[in-house]
Tab-separated table of C-alpha atoms in Angstrom:
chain	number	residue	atom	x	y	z
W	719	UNK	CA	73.038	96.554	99.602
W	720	UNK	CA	72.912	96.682	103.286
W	721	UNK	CA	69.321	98.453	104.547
W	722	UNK	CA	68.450	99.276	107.808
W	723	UNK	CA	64.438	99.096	108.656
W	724	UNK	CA	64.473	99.449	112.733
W	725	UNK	CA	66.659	101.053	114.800
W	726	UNK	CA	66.512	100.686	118.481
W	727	UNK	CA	68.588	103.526	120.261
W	728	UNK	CA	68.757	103.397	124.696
W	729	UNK	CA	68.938	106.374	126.079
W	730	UNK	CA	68.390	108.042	129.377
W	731	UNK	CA	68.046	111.999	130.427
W	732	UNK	CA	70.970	111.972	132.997
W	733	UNK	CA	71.966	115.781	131.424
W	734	UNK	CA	71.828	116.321	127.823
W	735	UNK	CA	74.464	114.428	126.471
W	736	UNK	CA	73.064	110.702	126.095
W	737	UNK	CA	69.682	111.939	124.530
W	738	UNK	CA	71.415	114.381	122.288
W	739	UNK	CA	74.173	112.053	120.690
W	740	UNK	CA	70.834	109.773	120.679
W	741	UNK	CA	69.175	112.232	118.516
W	742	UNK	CA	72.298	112.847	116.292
W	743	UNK	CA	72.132	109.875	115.383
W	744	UNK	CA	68.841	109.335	114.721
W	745	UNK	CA	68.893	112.006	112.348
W	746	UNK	CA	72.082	110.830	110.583
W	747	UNK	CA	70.245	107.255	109.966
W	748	UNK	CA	66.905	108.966	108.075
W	749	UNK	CA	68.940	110.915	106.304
W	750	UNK	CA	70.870	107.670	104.606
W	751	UNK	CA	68.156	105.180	105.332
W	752	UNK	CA	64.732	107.202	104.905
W	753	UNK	CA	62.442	104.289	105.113
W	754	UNK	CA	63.918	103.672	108.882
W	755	UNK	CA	61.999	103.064	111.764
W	756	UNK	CA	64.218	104.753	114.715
W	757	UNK	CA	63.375	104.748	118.073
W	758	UNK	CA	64.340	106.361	120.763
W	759	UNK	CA	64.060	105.191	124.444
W	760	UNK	CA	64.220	107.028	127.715
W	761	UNK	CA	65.763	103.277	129.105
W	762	UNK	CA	64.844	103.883	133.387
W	763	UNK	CA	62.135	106.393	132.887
W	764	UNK	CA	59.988	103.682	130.729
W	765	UNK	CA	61.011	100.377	132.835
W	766	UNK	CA	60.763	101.844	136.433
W	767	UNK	CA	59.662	105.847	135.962
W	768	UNK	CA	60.375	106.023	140.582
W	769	UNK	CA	63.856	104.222	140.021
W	770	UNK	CA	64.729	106.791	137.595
W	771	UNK	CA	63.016	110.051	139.436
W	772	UNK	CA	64.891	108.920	142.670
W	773	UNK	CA	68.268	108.534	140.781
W	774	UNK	CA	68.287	111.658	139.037
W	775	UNK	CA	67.487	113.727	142.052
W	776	UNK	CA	70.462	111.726	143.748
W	777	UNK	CA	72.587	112.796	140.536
W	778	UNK	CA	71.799	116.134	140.112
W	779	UNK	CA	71.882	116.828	143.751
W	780	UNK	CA	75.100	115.119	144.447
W	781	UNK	CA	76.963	116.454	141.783
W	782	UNK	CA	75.599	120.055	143.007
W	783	UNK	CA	76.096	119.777	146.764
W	784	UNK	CA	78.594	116.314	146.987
W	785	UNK	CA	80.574	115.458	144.630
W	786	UNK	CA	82.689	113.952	146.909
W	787	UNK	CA	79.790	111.400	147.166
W	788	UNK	CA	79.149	111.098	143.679
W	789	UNK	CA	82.864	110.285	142.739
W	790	UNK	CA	82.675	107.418	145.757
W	791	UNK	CA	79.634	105.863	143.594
W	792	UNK	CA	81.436	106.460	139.983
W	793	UNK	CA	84.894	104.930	141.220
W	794	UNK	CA	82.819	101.724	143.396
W	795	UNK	CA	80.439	101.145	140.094
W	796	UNK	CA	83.566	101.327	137.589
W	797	UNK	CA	84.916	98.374	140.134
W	798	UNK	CA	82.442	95.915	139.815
W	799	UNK	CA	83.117	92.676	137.800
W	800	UNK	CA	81.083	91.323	135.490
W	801	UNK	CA	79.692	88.217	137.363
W	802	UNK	CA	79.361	90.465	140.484
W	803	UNK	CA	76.016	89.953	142.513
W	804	UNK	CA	75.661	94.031	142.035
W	805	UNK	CA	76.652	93.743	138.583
W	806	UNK	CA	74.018	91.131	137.547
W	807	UNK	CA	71.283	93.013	139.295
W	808	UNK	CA	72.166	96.051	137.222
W	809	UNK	CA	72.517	93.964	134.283
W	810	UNK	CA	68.204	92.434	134.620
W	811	UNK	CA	67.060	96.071	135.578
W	812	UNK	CA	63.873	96.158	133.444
W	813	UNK	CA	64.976	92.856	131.040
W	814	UNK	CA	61.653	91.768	130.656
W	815	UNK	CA	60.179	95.185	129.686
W	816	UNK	CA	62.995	95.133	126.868
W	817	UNK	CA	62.524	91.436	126.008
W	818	UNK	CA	58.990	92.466	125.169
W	819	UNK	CA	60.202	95.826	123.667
W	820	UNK	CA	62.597	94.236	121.248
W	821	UNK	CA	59.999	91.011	120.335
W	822	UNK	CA	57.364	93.880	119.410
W	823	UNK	CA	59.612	96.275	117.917
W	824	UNK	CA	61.891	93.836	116.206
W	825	UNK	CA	64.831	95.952	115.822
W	826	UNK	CA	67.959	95.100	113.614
W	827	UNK	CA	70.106	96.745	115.412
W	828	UNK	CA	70.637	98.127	118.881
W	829	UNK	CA	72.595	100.686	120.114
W	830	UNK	CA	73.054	101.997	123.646
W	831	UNK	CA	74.361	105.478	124.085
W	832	UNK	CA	73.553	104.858	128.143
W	833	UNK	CA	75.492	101.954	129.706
W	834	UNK	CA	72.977	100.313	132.182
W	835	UNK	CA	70.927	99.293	128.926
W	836	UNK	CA	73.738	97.778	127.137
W	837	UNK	CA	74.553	95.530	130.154
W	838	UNK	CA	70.459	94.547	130.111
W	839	UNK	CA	70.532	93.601	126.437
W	840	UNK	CA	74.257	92.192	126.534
W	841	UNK	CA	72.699	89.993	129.619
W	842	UNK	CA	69.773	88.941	126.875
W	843	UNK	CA	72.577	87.866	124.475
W	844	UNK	CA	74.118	85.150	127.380
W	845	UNK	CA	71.181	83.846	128.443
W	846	UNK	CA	70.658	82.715	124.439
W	847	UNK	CA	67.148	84.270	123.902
W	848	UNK	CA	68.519	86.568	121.323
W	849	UNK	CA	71.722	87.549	119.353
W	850	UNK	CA	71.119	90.865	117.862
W	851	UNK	CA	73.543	92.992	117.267
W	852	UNK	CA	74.726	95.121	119.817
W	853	UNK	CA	76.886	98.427	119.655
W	854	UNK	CA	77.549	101.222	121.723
W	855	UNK	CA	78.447	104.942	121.923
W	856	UNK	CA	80.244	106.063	124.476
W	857	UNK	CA	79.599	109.559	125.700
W	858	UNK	CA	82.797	110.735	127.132
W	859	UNK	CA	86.223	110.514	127.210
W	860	UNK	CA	86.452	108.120	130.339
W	861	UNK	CA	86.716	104.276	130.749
W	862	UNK	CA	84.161	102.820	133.160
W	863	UNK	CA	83.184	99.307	133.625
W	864	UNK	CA	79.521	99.998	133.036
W	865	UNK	CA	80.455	100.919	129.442
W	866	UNK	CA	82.039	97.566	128.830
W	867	UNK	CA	79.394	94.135	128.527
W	868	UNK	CA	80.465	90.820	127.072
W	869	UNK	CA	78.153	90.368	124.234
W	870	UNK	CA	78.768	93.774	122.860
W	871	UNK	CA	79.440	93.726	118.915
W	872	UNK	CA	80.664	97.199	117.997
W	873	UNK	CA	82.100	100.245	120.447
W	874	UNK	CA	82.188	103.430	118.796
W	875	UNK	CA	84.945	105.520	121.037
W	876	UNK	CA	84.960	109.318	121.480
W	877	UNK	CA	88.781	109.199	121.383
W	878	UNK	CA	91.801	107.041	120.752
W	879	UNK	CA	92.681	107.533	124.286
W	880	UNK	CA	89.195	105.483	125.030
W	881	UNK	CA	90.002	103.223	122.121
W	882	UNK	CA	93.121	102.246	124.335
W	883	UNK	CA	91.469	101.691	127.409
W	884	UNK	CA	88.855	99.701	126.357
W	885	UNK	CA	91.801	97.149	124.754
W	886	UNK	CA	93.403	97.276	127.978
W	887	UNK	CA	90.209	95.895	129.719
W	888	UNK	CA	90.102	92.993	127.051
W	889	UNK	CA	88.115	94.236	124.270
W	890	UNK	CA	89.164	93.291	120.867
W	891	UNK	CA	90.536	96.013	118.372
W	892	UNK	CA	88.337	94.623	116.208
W	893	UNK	CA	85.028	95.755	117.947
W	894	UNK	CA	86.289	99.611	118.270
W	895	UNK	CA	86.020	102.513	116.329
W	896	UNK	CA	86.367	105.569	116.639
W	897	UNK	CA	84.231	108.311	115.715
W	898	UNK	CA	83.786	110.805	118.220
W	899	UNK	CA	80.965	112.476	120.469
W	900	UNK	CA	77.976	112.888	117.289
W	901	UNK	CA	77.129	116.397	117.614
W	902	UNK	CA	74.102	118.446	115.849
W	903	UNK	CA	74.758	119.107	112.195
W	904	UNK	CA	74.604	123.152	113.554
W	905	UNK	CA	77.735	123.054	115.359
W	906	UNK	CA	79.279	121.403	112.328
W	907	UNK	CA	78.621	124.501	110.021
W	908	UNK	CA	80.787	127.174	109.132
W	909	UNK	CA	79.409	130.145	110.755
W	910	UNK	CA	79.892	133.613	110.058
W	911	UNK	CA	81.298	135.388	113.537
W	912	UNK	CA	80.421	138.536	112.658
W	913	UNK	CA	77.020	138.427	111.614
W	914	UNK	CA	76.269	136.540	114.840
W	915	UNK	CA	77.465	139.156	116.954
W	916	UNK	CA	75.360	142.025	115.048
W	917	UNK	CA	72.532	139.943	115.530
W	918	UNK	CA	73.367	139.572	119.281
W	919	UNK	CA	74.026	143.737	119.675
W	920	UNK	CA	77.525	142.801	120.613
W	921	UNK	CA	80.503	144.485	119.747
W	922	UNK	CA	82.639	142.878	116.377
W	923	UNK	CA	86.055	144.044	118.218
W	924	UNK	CA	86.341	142.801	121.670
W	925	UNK	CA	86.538	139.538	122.798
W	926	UNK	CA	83.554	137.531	123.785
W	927	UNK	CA	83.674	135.210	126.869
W	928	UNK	CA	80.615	132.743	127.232
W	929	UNK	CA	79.696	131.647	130.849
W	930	UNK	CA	77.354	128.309	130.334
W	931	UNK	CA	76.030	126.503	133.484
W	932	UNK	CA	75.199	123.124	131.608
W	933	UNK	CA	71.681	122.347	130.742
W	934	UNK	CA	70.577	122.038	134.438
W	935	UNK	CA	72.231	125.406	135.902
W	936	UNK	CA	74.336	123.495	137.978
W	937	UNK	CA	77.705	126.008	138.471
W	938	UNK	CA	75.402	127.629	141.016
W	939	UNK	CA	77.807	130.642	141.667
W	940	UNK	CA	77.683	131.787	137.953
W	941	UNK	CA	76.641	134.705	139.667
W	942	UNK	CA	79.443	135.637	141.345
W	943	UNK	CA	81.509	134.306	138.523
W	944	UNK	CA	79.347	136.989	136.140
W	945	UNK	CA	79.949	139.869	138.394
W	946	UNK	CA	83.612	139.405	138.757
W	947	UNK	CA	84.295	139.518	135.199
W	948	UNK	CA	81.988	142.419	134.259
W	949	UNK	CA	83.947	144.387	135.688
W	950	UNK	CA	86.075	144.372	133.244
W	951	UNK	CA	83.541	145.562	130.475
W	952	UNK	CA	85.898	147.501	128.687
W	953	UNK	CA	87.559	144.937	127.630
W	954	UNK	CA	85.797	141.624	127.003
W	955	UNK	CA	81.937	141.388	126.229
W	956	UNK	CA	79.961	138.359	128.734
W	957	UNK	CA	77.407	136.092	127.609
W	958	UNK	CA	75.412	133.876	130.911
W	959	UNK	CA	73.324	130.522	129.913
W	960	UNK	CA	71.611	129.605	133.230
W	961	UNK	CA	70.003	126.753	131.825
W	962	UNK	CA	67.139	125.387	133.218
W	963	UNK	CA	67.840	126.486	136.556
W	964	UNK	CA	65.072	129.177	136.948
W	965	UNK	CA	66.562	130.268	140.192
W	966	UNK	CA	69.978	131.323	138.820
W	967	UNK	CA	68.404	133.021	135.805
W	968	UNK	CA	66.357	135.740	137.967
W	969	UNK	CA	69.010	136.474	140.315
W	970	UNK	CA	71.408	136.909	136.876
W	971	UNK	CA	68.582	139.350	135.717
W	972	UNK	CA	68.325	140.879	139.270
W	973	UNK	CA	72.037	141.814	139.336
W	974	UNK	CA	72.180	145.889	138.060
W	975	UNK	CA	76.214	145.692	137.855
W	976	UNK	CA	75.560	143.115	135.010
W	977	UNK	CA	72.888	144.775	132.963
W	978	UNK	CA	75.050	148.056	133.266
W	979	UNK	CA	78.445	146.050	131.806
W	980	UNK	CA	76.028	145.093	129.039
W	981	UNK	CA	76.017	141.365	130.065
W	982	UNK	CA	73.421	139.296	127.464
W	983	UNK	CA	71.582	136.616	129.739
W	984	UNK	CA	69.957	133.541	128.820
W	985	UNK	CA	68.148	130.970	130.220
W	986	UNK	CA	67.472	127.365	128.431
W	987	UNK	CA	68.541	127.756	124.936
W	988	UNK	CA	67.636	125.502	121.787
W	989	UNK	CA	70.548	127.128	119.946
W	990	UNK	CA	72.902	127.709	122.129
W	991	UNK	CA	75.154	126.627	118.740
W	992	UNK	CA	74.653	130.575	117.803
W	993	UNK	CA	75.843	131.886	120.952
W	994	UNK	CA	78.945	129.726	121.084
W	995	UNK	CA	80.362	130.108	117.560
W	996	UNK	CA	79.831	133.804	118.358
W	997	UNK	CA	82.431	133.639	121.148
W	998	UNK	CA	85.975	133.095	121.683
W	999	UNK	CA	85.942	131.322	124.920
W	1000	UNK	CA	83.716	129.687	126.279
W	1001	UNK	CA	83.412	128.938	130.551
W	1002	UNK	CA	81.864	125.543	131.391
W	1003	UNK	CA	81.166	122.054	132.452
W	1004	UNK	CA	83.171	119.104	131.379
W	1005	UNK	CA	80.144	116.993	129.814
W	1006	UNK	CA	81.000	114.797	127.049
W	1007	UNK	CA	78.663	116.396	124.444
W	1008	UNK	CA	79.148	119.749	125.565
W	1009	UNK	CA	82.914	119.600	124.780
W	1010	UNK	CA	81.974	117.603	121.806
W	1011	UNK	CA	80.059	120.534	120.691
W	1012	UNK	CA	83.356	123.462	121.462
W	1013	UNK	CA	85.676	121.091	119.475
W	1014	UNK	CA	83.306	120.934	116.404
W	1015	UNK	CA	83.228	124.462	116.706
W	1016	UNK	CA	86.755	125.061	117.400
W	1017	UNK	CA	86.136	127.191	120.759
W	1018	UNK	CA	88.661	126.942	123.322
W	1019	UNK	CA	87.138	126.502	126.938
W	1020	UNK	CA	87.818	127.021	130.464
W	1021	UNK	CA	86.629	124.076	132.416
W	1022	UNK	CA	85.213	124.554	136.254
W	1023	UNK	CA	84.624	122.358	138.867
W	1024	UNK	CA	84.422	119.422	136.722
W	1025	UNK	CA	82.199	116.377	137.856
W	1026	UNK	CA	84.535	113.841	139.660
W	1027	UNK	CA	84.176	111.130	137.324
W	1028	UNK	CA	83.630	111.491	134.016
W	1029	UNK	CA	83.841	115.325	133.893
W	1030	UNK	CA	87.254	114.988	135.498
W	1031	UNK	CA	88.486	112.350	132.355
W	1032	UNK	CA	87.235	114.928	130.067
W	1033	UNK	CA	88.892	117.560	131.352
W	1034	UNK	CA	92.311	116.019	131.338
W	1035	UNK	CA	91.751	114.396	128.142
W	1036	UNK	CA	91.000	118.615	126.477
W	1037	UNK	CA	93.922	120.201	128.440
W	1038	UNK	CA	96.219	117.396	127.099
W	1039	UNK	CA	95.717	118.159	123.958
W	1040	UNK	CA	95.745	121.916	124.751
W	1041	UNK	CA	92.120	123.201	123.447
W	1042	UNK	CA	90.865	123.879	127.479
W	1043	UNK	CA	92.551	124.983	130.676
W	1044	UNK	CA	90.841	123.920	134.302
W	1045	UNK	CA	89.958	126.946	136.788
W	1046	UNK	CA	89.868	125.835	140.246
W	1047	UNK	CA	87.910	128.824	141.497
W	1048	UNK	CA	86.713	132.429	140.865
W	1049	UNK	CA	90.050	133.776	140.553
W	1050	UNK	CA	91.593	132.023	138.387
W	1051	UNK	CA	89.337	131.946	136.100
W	1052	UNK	CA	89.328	135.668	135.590
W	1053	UNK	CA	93.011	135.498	135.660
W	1054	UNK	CA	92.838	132.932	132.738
W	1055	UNK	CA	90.356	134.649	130.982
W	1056	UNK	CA	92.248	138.241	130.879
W	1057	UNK	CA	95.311	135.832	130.101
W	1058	UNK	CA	94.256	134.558	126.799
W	1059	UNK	CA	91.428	136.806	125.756
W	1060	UNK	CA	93.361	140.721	126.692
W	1061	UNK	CA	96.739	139.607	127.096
W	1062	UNK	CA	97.539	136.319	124.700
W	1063	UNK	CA	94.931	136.198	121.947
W	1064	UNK	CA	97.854	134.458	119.773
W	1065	UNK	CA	96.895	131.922	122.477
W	1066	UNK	CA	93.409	131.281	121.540
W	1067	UNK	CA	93.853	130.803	117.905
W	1068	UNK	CA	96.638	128.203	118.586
W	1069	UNK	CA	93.947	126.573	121.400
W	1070	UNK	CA	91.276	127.174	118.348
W	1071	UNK	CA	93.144	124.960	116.091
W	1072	UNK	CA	94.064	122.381	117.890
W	1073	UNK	CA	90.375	121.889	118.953
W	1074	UNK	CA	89.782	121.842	115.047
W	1075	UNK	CA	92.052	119.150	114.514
W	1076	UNK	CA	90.514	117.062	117.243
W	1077	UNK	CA	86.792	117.439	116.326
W	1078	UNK	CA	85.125	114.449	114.823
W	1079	UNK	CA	82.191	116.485	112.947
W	1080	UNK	CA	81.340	113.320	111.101
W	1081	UNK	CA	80.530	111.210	113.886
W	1082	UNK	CA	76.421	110.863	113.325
W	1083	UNK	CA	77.069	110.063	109.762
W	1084	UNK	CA	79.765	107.342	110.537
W	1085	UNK	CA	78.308	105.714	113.687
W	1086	UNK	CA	74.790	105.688	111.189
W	1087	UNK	CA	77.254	104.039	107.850
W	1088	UNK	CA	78.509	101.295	110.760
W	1089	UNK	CA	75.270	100.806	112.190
W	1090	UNK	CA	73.118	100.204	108.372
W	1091	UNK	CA	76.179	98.152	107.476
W	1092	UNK	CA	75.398	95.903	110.451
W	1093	UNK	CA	71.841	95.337	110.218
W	1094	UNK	CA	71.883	92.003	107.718
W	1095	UNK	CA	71.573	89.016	109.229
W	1096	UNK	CA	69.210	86.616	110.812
W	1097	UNK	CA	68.406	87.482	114.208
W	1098	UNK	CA	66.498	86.063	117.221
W	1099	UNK	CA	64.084	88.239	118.948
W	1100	UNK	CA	63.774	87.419	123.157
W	1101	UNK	CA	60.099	86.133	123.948
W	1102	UNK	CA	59.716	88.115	127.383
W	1103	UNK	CA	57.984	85.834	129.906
W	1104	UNK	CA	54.696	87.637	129.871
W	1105	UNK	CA	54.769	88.271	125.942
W	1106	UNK	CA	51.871	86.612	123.955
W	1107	UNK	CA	52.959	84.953	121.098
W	1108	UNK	CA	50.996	82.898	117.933
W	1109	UNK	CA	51.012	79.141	117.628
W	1110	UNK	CA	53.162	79.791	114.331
W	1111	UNK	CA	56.050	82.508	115.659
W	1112	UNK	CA	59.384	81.590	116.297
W	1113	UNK	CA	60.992	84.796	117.008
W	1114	UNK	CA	63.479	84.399	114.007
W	1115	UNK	CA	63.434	86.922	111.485
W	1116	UNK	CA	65.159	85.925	108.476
């Protein structure tokens, strides 16, 4: 029987959704494999902690205030071949730090759920000093170069439509499977609508609309969004996330027009699973776990000012299949939210199941099957150049 004793998982804290489908797994793995060692690492804050402060103040500050600028750095990065100068730099971006990491640790398995990792240990794998198994999860619903590395074993997809796109850049169908976005086991449940909204004081007859910023706050004029809609209090209840953006939180609670419409604010919220299968439609970003999260739960969203990039891929992939509609600005997104929540609620139980039959709530549980299934074999553990090693060790495992 196949057994699993250390798992490596490479992360990074670029939003939520890397270091959440991280954790899903991790938790999937114990569950079947108890005895597992699982770790989890932050990839760019443990090899170079000012690389990584630098880049995420460029990321969450471009996708605030220029996301022109960050779709010119997503489109140039998804061009670059794989035996690009660029490329290869990317590709030994802390490889020594993970040589030693993975000749201490001496993981069976690795898998990435951030790309610039997988390219670092895929770049391991050509140079000969190990052959460990690779896989990686892919977060959204986009194709991007920086996904895709040569020595990669196993991709699990979020989607078919991924599936396809990775085959069209040469992968082979045999390396691919797909399993979905893995989720929290809470947004898999079966949770009782009403009893949620008596616990929230909210009404059990009208509609609920949920306004979520993402994790960092980032729709900045949720605000204005908030007050536009509470005006119509008669008819639909609100619900405001602002995240960790501390700013956006005190002006929401410094607004009187919203505390008079009844409006429940929030900042940062640990189970933010509650507030959304309480609702019936939910206003947000397009991040890969986030709409991982409304599918499992079946909750129909309006999508604003998605990231170009991935966000933008995510968004066409939901309104394809009809479980999301995209509001380009304040307006219509009250207009779509009296459409289907006042005018056409046969609307949002048709979006509802369709997000149902989309939903991959068995994702952790697979990826973890794949990954325990994978970890026989005899593998080769990198000796990083400053490693010390004993006369005897050979870096085989067997």
């Amino acid at each position: 029987m196949a057994r699993l004793s250390r798992l490596l998982i490479l992360s990074a804290a670029y939003g939520e959704g890397h270091q959440q489908a991280a954790r899903a797994v991790e938790a999937a793995v114990t569950t079947l494999c108890p005895e597992a060692d699982v770790q989890i690492l932050d990839y760019l804050h443990d090899v170079h902690p000012r690389l990584d402060a630098m880049a995420k103040y460029f990321y969450l500050q471009s996708v605030k205030y220029a996301p022109t600028l960050y779709k010119w750095f997503y489109q140039s990065t998804s061009q670059l071949t794989p035996q690009s100068l660029i490329q290869r730099q990317l590709n030994s971006l802390g490889i020594e730090t993970l040589a030693a990491t993975l000749h201490n640790f001496r993981p069976n398995i690795v898998l990435a759920t951030f790309p610039t990792p997988a390219g670092v240990v895929s770049m391991l794998k050509q140079q000969g000093r190990t052959n460990i198994p690779l896989t990686t999860l892919i977060t959204d619903h986009a194709i991007h170069s920086q996904w895709i590395h040569p020595q990669t074993d196993l991709y699990f997809a979020p989607s078919d439509y991924v599936r396809e796109g990775l085959m069209e850049r040469g992968t082979s169908p045999d390396r691919v499977e797909v399993t979905g976005i893995p989720v929290r086991e809470a947004f898999c449940r079966p949770w009782n609508k009403a009893e949620l909204r008596r616990e929230l004081e909210l009404s059990e007859e009208k509609p609920i609309l949920l306004l979520m910023g993402g994790a960092y706050g980032v729709l900045g004029d949720l605000g204005q969004v908030a007050l536009q809609l509470a005006k119509y209090s008669n008819q639909l209840q609100l619900i405001v996330v602002a995240g960790k953006n501390e700013r956006l939180y005190q002006q929401l609670c410094g607004m009187p027009e919203l505390a008079e419409a009844g409006v429940k604010i929030f900042g940062f919220v640990r189970d933010v699973y509650r507030l959304m299968a309480a609702s019936d439609l939910m206003l947000t970003k397009a991040g890969g776990l986030t709409v991982s999260e409304s599918m499992a739960l079946g909750l129909p969203l309006i999508i604003y000012r998605p990231i170009p990039g991935q966000e933008i891929q995510n968004c066409h992939y939901l309104t394809k299949a009809g479980t999301a509609c995209l509001a380009r600005n304040q307006q219509e997104i009250v207009d779509i939210s009296l459409r289907l929540l006042i005018d056409n609620p046969e609307e949002i139980r048709k979006m509802r199941q369709r997000a149902l039959a989309i939903r991959h709530v068995n994702a952790a549980e697979v990826i973890a099957q794949r990954l325990i299934a994978l970890a026989n074999g005899r593998i080769v553990y990198p000796t990083p150049k400053f490693a010390t090693m004993s006369a005897n060790s050979t870096g085989v495992v067997r």
